[in-house]
Coordinates of C-alpha atoms in Angstrom, one line a residue:
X26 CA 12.4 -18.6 -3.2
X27 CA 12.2 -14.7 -2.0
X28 CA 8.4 -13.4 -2.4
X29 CA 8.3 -10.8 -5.0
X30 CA 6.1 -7.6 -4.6
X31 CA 3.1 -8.4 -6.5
X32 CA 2.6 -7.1 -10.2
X33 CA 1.9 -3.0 -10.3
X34 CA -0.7 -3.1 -13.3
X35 CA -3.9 -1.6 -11.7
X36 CA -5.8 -3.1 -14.1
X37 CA -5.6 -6.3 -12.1
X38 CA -8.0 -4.5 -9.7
X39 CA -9.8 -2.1 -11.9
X40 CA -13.5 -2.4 -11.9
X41 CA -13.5 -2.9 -15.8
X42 CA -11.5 -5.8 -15.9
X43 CA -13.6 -7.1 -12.8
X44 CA -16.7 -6.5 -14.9
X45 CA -15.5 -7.9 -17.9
X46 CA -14.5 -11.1 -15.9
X47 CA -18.1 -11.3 -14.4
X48 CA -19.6 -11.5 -18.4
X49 CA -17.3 -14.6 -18.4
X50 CA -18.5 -17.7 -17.5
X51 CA -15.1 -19.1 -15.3
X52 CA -14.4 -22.5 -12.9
X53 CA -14.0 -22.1 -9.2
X54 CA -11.4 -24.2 -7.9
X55 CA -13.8 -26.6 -6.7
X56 CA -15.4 -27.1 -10.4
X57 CA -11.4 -27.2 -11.9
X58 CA -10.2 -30.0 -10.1
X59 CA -13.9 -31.9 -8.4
X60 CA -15.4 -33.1 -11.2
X61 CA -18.0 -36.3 -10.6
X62 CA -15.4 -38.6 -12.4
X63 CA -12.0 -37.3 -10.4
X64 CA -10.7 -39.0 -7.7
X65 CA -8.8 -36.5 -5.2
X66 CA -5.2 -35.6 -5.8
X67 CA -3.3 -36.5 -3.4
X68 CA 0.0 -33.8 -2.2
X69 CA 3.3 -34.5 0.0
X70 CA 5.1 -31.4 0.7
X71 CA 8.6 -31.5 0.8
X72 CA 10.1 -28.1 2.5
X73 CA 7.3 -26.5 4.1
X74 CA 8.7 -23.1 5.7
X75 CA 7.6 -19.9 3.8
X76 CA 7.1 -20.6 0.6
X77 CA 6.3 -24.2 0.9
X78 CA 3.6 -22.7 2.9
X79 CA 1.9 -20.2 0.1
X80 CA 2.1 -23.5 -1.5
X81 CA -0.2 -25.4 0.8
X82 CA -2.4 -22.5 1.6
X83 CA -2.9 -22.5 -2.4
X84 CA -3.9 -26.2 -2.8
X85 CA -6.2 -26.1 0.3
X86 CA -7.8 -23.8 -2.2
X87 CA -8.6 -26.9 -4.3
X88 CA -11.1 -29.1 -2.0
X89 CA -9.9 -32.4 -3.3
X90 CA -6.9 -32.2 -2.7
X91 CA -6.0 -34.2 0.0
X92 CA -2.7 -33.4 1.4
X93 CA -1.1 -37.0 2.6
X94 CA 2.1 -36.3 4.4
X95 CA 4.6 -33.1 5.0
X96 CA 8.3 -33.1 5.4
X97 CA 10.3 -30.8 7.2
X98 CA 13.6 -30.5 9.4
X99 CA 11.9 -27.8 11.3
X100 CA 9.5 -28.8 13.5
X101 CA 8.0 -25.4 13.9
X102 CA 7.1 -25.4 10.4
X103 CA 5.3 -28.7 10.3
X104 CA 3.3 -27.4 13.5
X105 CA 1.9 -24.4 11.4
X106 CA 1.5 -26.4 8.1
X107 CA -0.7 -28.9 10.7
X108 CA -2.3 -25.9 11.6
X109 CA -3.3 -24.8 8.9
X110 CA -4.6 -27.8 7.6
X111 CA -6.8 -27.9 11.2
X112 CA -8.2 -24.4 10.4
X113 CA -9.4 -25.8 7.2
X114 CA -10.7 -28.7 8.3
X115 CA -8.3 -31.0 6.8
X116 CA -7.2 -34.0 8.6
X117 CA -3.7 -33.6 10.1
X118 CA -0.9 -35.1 7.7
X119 CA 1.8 -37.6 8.1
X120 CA 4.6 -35.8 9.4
X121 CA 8.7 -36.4 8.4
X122 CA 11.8 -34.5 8.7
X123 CA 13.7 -36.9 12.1
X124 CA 16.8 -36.3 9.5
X125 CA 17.8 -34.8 6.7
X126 CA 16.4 -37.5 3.9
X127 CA 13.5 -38.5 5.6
X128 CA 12.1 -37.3 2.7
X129 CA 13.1 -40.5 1.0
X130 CA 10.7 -42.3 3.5
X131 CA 7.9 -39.9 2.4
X132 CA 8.0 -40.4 -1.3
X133 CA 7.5 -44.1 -1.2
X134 CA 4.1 -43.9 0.5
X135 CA 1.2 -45.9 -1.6
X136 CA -1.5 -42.8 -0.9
X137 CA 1.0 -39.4 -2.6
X138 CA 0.4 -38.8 -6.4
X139 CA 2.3 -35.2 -6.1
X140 CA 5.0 -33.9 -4.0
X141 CA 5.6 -30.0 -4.1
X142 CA 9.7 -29.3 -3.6
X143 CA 10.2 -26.2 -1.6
X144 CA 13.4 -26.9 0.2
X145 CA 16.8 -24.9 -0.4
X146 CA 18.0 -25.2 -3.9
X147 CA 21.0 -27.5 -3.4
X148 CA 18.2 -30.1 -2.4
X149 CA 15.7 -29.5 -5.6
X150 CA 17.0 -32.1 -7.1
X151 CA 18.2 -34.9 -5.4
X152 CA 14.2 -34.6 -3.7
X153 CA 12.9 -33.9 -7.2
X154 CA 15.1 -37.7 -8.1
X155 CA 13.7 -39.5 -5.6
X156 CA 10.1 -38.6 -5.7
X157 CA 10.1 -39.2 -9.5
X158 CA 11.5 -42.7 -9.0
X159 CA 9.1 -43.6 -6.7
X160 CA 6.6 -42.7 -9.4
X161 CA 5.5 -39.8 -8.2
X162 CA 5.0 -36.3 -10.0
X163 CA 7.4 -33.4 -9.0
X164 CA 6.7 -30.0 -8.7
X165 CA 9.8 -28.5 -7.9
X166 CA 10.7 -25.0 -6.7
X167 CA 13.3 -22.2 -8.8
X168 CA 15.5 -22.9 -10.2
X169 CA 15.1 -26.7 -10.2
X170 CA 18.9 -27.3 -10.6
X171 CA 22.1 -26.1 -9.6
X172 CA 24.6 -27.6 -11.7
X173 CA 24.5 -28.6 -15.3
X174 CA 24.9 -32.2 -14.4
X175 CA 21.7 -32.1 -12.1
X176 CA 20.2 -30.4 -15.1
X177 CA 20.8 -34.1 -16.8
X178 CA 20.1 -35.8 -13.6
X179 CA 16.7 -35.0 -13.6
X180 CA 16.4 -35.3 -17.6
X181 CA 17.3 -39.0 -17.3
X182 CA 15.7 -39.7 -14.7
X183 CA 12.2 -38.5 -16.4
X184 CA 13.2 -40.6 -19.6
X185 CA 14.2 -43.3 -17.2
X186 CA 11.3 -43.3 -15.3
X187 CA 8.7 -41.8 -17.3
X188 CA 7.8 -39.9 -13.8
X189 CA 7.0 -36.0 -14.8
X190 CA 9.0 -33.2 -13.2
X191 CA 7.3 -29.2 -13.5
X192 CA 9.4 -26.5 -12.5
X193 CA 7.1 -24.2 -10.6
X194 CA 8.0 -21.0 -12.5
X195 CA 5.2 -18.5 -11.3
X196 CA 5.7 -15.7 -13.6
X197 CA 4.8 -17.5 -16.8
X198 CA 1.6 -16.6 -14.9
X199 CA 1.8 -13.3 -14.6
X200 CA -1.7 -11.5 -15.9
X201 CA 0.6 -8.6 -18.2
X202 CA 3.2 -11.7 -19.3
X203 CA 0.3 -13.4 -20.6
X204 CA -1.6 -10.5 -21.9
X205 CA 2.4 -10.3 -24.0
X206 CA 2.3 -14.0 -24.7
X207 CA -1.0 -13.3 -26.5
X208 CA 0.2 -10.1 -28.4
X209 CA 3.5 -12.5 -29.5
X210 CA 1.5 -15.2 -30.9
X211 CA -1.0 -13.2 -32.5
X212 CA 1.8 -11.4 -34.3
X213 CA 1.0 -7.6 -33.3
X214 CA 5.3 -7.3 -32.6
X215 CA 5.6 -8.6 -35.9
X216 CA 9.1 -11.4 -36.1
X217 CA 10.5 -11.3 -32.6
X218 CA 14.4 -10.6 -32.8
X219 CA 15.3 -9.8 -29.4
X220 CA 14.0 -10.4 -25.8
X221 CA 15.6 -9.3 -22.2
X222 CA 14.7 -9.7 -19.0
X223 CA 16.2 -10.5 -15.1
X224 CA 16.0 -11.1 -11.7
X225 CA 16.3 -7.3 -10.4
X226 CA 15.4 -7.1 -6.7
X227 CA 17.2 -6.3 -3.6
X228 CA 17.7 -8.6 -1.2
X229 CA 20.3 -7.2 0.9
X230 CA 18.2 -6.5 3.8
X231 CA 17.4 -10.0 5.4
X232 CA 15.8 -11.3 8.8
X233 CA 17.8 -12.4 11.4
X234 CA 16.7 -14.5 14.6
X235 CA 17.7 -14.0 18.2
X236 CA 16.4 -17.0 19.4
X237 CA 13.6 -15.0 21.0
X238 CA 12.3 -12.8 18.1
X239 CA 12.7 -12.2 14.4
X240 CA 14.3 -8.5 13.6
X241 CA 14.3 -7.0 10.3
X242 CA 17.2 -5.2 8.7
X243 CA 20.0 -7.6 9.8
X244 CA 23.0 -8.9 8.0
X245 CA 23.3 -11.7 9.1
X246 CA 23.4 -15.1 7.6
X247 CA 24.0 -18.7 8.1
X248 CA 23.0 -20.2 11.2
X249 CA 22.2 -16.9 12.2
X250 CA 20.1 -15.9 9.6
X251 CA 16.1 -16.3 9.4
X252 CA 14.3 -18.4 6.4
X253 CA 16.2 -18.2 3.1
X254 CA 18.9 -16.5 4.7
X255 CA 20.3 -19.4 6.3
X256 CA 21.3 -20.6 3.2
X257 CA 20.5 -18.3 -0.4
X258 CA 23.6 -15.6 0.7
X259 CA 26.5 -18.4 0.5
X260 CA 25.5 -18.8 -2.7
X261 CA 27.2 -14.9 -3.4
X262 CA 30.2 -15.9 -1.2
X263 CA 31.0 -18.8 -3.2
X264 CA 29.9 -18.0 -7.0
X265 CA 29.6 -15.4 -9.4
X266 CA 27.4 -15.8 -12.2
X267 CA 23.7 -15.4 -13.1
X268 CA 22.2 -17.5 -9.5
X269 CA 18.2 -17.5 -10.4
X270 CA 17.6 -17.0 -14.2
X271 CA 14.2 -18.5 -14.2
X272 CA 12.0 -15.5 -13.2
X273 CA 12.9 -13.7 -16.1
X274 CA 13.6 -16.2 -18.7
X275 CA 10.5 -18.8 -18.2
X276 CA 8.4 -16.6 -19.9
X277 CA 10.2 -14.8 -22.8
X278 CA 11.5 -18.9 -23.0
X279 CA 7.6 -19.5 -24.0
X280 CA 7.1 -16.4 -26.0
X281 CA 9.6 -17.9 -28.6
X282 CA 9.0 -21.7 -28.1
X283 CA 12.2 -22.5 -26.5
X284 CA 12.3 -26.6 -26.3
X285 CA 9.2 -26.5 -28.8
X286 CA 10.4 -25.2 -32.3
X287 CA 13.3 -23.4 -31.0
X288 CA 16.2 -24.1 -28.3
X289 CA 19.5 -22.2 -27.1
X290 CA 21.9 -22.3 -28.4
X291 CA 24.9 -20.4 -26.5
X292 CA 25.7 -17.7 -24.0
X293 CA 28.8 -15.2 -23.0
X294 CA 28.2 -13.5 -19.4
X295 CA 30.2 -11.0 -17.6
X296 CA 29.5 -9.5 -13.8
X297 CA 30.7 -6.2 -12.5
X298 CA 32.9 -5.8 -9.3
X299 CA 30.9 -7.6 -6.2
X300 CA 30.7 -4.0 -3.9
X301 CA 27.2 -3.6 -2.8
X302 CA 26.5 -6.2 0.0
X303 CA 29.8 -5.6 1.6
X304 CA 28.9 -2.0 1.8
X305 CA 25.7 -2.5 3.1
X306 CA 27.0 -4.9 5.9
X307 CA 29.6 -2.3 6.7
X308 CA 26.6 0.6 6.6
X309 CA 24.3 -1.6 9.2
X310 CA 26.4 -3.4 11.2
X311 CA 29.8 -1.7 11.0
X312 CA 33.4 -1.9 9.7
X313 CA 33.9 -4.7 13.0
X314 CA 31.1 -6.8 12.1
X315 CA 32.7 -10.3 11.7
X316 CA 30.2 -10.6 7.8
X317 CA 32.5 -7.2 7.1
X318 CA 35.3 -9.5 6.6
X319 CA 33.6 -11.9 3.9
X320 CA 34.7 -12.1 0.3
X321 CA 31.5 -12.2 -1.6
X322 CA 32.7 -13.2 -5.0
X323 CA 28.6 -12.7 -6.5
X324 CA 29.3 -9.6 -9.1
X325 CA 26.7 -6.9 -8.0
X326 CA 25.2 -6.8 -11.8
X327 CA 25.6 -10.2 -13.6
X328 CA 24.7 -9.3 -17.6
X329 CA 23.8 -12.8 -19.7
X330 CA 23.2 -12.8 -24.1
X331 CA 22.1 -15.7 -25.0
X332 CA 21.5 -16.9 -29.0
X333 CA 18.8 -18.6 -30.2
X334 CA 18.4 -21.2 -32.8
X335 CA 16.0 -19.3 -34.8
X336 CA 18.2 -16.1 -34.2
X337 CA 16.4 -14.8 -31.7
X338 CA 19.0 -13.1 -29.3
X339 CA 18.1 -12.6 -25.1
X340 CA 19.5 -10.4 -22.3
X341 CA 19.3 -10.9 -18.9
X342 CA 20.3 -9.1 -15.8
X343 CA 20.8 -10.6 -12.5
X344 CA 21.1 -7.8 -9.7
X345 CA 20.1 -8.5 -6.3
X346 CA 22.0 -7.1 -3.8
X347 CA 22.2 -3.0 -5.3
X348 CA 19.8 -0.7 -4.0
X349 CA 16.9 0.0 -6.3
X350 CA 13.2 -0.7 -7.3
X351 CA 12.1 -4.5 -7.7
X352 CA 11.7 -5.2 -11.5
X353 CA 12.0 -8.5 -14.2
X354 CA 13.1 -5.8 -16.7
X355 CA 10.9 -7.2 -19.6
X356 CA 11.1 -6.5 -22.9
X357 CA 9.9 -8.1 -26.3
X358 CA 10.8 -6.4 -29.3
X359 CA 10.0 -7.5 -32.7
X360 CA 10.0 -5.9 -36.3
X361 CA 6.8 -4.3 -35.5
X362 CA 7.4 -2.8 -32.4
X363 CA 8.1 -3.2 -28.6
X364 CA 6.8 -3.7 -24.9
X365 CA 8.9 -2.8 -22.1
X366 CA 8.0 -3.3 -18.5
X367 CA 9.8 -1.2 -16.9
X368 CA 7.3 2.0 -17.4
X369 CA 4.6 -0.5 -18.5
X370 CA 5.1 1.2 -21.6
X371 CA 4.5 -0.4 -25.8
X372 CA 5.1 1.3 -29.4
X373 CA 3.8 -0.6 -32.3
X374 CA 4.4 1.0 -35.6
X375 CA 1.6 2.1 -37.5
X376 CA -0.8 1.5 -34.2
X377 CA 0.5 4.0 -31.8
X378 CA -1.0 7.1 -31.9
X379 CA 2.7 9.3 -32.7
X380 CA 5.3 8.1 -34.3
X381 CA 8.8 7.0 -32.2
X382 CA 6.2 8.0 -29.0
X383 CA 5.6 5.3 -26.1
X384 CA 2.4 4.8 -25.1
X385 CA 1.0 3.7 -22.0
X386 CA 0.2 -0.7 -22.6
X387 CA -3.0 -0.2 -20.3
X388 CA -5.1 -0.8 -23.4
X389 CA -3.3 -3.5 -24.9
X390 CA -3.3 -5.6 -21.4
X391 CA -6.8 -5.3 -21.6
X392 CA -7.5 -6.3 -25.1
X393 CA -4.8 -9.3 -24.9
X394 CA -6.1 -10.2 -21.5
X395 CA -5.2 -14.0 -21.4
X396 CA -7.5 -16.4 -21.1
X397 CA -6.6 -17.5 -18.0
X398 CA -6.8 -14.4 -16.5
X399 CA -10.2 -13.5 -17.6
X400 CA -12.0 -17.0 -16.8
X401 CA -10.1 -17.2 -13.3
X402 CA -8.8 -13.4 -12.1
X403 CA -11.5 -13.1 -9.7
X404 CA -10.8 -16.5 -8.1
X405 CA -7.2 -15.7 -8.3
X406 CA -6.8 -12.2 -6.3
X407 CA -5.6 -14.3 -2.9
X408 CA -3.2 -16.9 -4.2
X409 CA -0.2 -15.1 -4.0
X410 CA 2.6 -13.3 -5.9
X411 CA -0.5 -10.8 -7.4
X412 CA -3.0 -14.3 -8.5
X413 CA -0.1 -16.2 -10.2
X414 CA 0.3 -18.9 -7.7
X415 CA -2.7 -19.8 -8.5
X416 CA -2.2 -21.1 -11.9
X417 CA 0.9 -22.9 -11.1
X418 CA -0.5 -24.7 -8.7
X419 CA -3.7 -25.4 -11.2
X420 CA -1.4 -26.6 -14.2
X421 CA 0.6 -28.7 -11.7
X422 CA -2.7 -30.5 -10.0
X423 CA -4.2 -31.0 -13.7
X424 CA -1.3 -32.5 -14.7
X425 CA -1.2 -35.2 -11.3
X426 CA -5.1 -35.6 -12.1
X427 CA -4.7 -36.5 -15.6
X428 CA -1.7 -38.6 -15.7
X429 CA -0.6 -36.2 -18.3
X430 CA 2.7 -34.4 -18.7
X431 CA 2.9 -30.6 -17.4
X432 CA 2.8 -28.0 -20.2
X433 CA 6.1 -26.5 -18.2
X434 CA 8.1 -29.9 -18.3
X435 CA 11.4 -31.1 -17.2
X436 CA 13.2 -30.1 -20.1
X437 CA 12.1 -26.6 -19.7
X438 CA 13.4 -27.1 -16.0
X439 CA 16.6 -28.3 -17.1
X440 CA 17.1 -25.6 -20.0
X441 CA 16.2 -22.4 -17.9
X442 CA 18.3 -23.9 -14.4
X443 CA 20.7 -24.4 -16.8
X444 CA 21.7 -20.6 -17.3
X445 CA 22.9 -20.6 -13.9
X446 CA 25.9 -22.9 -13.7
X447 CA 26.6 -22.2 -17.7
X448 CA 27.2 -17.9 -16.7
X449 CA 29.1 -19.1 -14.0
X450 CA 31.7 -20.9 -16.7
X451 CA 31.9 -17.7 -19.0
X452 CA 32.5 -15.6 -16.6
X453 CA 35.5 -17.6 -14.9
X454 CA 36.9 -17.9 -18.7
X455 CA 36.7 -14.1 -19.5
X456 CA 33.3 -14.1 -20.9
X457 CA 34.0 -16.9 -23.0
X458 CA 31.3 -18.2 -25.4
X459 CA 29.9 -21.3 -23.6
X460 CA 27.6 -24.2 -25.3
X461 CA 24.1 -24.8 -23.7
X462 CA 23.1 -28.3 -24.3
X463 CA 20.1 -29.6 -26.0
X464 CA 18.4 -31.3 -22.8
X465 CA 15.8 -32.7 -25.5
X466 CA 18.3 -34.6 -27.5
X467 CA 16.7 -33.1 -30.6
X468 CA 13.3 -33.3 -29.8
X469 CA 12.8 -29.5 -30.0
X470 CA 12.4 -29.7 -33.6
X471 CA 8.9 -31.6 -33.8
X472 CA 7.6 -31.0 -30.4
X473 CA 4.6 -28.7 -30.4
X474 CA 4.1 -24.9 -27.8
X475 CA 1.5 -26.4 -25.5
X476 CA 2.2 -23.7 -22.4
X477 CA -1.3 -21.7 -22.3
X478 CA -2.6 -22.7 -25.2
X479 CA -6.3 -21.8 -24.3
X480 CA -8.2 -19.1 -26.3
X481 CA -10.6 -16.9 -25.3

């Protein structure tokens, strides 16, 4: 998973909102998760380079959490995870990673209740698979699948096994997401119609390693490529469709109770010619680099509708190697009005000051301020991704420490990974309208929206 620049609101730092979450009586991590009657949750880690990292840095936030065992083909990235733990005076875990599955070995220790997935995404699931059948909960990196029929792989194995899988989608946790979630479900956009969102970032400019030092600005990849470049850029040589959904769909998913009350129900995706990242390879390294001469077949703008059951209709944009600003692209638009991201900007009739006039969302952030954000922002700040880390990584440990199932579940994991290999099949049959399955088997129709549920 690329790191994402951290949320722009101000008000995440403002000394109101700090103020206001001062009058507000909130847990520290070690109150959350150390209560006289808990026993310690106890973590593997599976994949611990960068992001597995911000992972383990985020439950050594939590003191009891005991983290068992690590697993890693890289040995300098189980020597800093070790250190790490040493600097926080953790005991030094069980180390794996001799071959590629000696993961398999990990998961069927007696003393691992959790195992946090943070490996490249063509291993999400097979990990995710054997961690839940050894009984084990999985917290599993986006997008949890690559293919639709790993989508059903780890659906059948959860009803098989009764093991819980959580997709570790972030930016449901995002402070102004929530703030929007509120404002949804308190009805201020009156019926919501239609949603967008994406994953717009670019990524063309990666790390490469020389064996001595890592440079920025390469473009490289493969064996020669540093972190996720090693393996994310073959995914745009060898597919063209939307690649990582989940950002941008998790959250408007739970804004209209997708898998809870409502479910996809089909999608029609096109892409634009792929011309940015060969240009950029040819800028950088020049017309003789050998990477000038690959065929990247990843469309430089992938667009994706999707229809709801409830007629709700969603657009999102997957654009990751233009050049341009970072955004998700957010917008929520009901029959009483809107809220767009990009601008930070909301209208609501009859609210807003002048008619067909945006207005800044500042206010409404504040007043919708989840709660969350406003028991927890303070403890929050460090975790990562703007504070939104932390919350995954609370939900996930919750759910280990009550044997309960995750409010972001393995049919929400299934659904949103799903978009992935789905766009890919409209797009090879000319934009075609393509089914999405019901992961739930019809479930969707009684279960209940249990994702943040808590009220100030």
């Amino acid at each position: 998973m690329i790191y994402q620049p951290t949320p722009r609101r101000t008000f995440l730092k403002t000394t109101a909102v700090a103020s206001l979450g001062a009058m507000l009586p909130f847990d520290s991590p070690a109150s959350i998760l150390a209560r006289k009657d808990d026993k310690p949750v106890r973590l593997g880690f599976i994949g611990v380079g960068q992001r597995g990292r911000n992972h383990l840095r985020n439950a050594l936030n939590f003191p009891n959490v005991v983290i068992t065992a690590i697993c890693d083909t890289d040995p300098d990235a189980l020597a800093q995870s070790q250190k790490m733990l040493i600097k926080n005076e953790r005991k030094e875990a069980a180390t794996y990673g001799k071959t590629d599955r000696d993961y398999e070995n990990m998961v069927k220790r007696d003393d691992i209740d959790g195992v946090i997935i943070a490996s490249p995404w063509e291993w999400h699931v097979p990990m995710a698979i054997a961690a839940m059948k050894a009984g084990k909960y999985a917290g599993v990196e986006v997008s949890a699948t690559v293919t639709l029929q790993e989508s059903w792989d780890l659906v059948n194995t959860f009803e098989k096994t009764g093991s819980h899988c959580m997709i570790l989608e972030n930016v449901c946790y995002r402070r102004d997401v929530m703030a929007v979630l509120n404002m949804v479900r308190q009805n201020v956009f009156g019926e919501i119609n239609h949603l967008q969102c994406g994953y717009q970032h670019d990524l063309r400019e990666v790390k490469f390693n020389d064996g001595k030092q890592v440079y920025g600005g390469g473009v490289e990849f493969g064996a020669k490529g540093y972190s996720e470049a090693r393996w994310r850029t073959q995914h745009s040589v060898d597919r063209n469709g939307d690649l990582y959904p989940t950002h941008g769909l998790g959250p408007v998913a739970e804004m209209i109770n997708i898998n809870r009350g409502n479910q996809f129900l089909y999608l029609t995706s096109m892409a634009s010619p792929s011309r940015s990242l060969h240009k950029y390879i040819v800028d950088k390294g020049g017309a003789d680099h050998p990477n000038a001469k690959v065929k990247f077949k990843l469309g430089d703008v992938v667009q994706t509708m999707i229809k709801c059951a409830n007629g709700e209709t969603i657009l999102i944009t997957h654009d990751t190697n233009s050049p341009r600003p970072y955004s998700l692209g957010f917008r929520v638009q009901g029959t009483n009005g809107l809220w767009m991201d990009d601008g930070n900007q909301i209208y609501i009739e009859g609210v807003s000051k002048k008619a067909h006039t945006w207005e800044s969302d500042e206010p409404y952030m504040q007043q919708y301020d989840h709660a969350y954000w406003k028991k927890e922002g303070k403890i929050a700040e460090g975790a990562g991704h703007g504070g939104m880390d932390h919350f995954v990584m609370k939900d996930f440990l919750e759910a280990v420490r009550t044997r309960s199932a995750p409010t972001i579940d393995v049919y929400d994991a299934a659904a949103w990974s799903a978009i992935s290999p789905l766009s890919e099949e409209s797009i090879k049959k000319g934009s075609a309208s393509v089914q999405i399955p019901d992961f739930t088997r019809g479930k969707w129709k009684t279960r209940k929206p249990v994702f943040a549920m808590e009220v100030a």
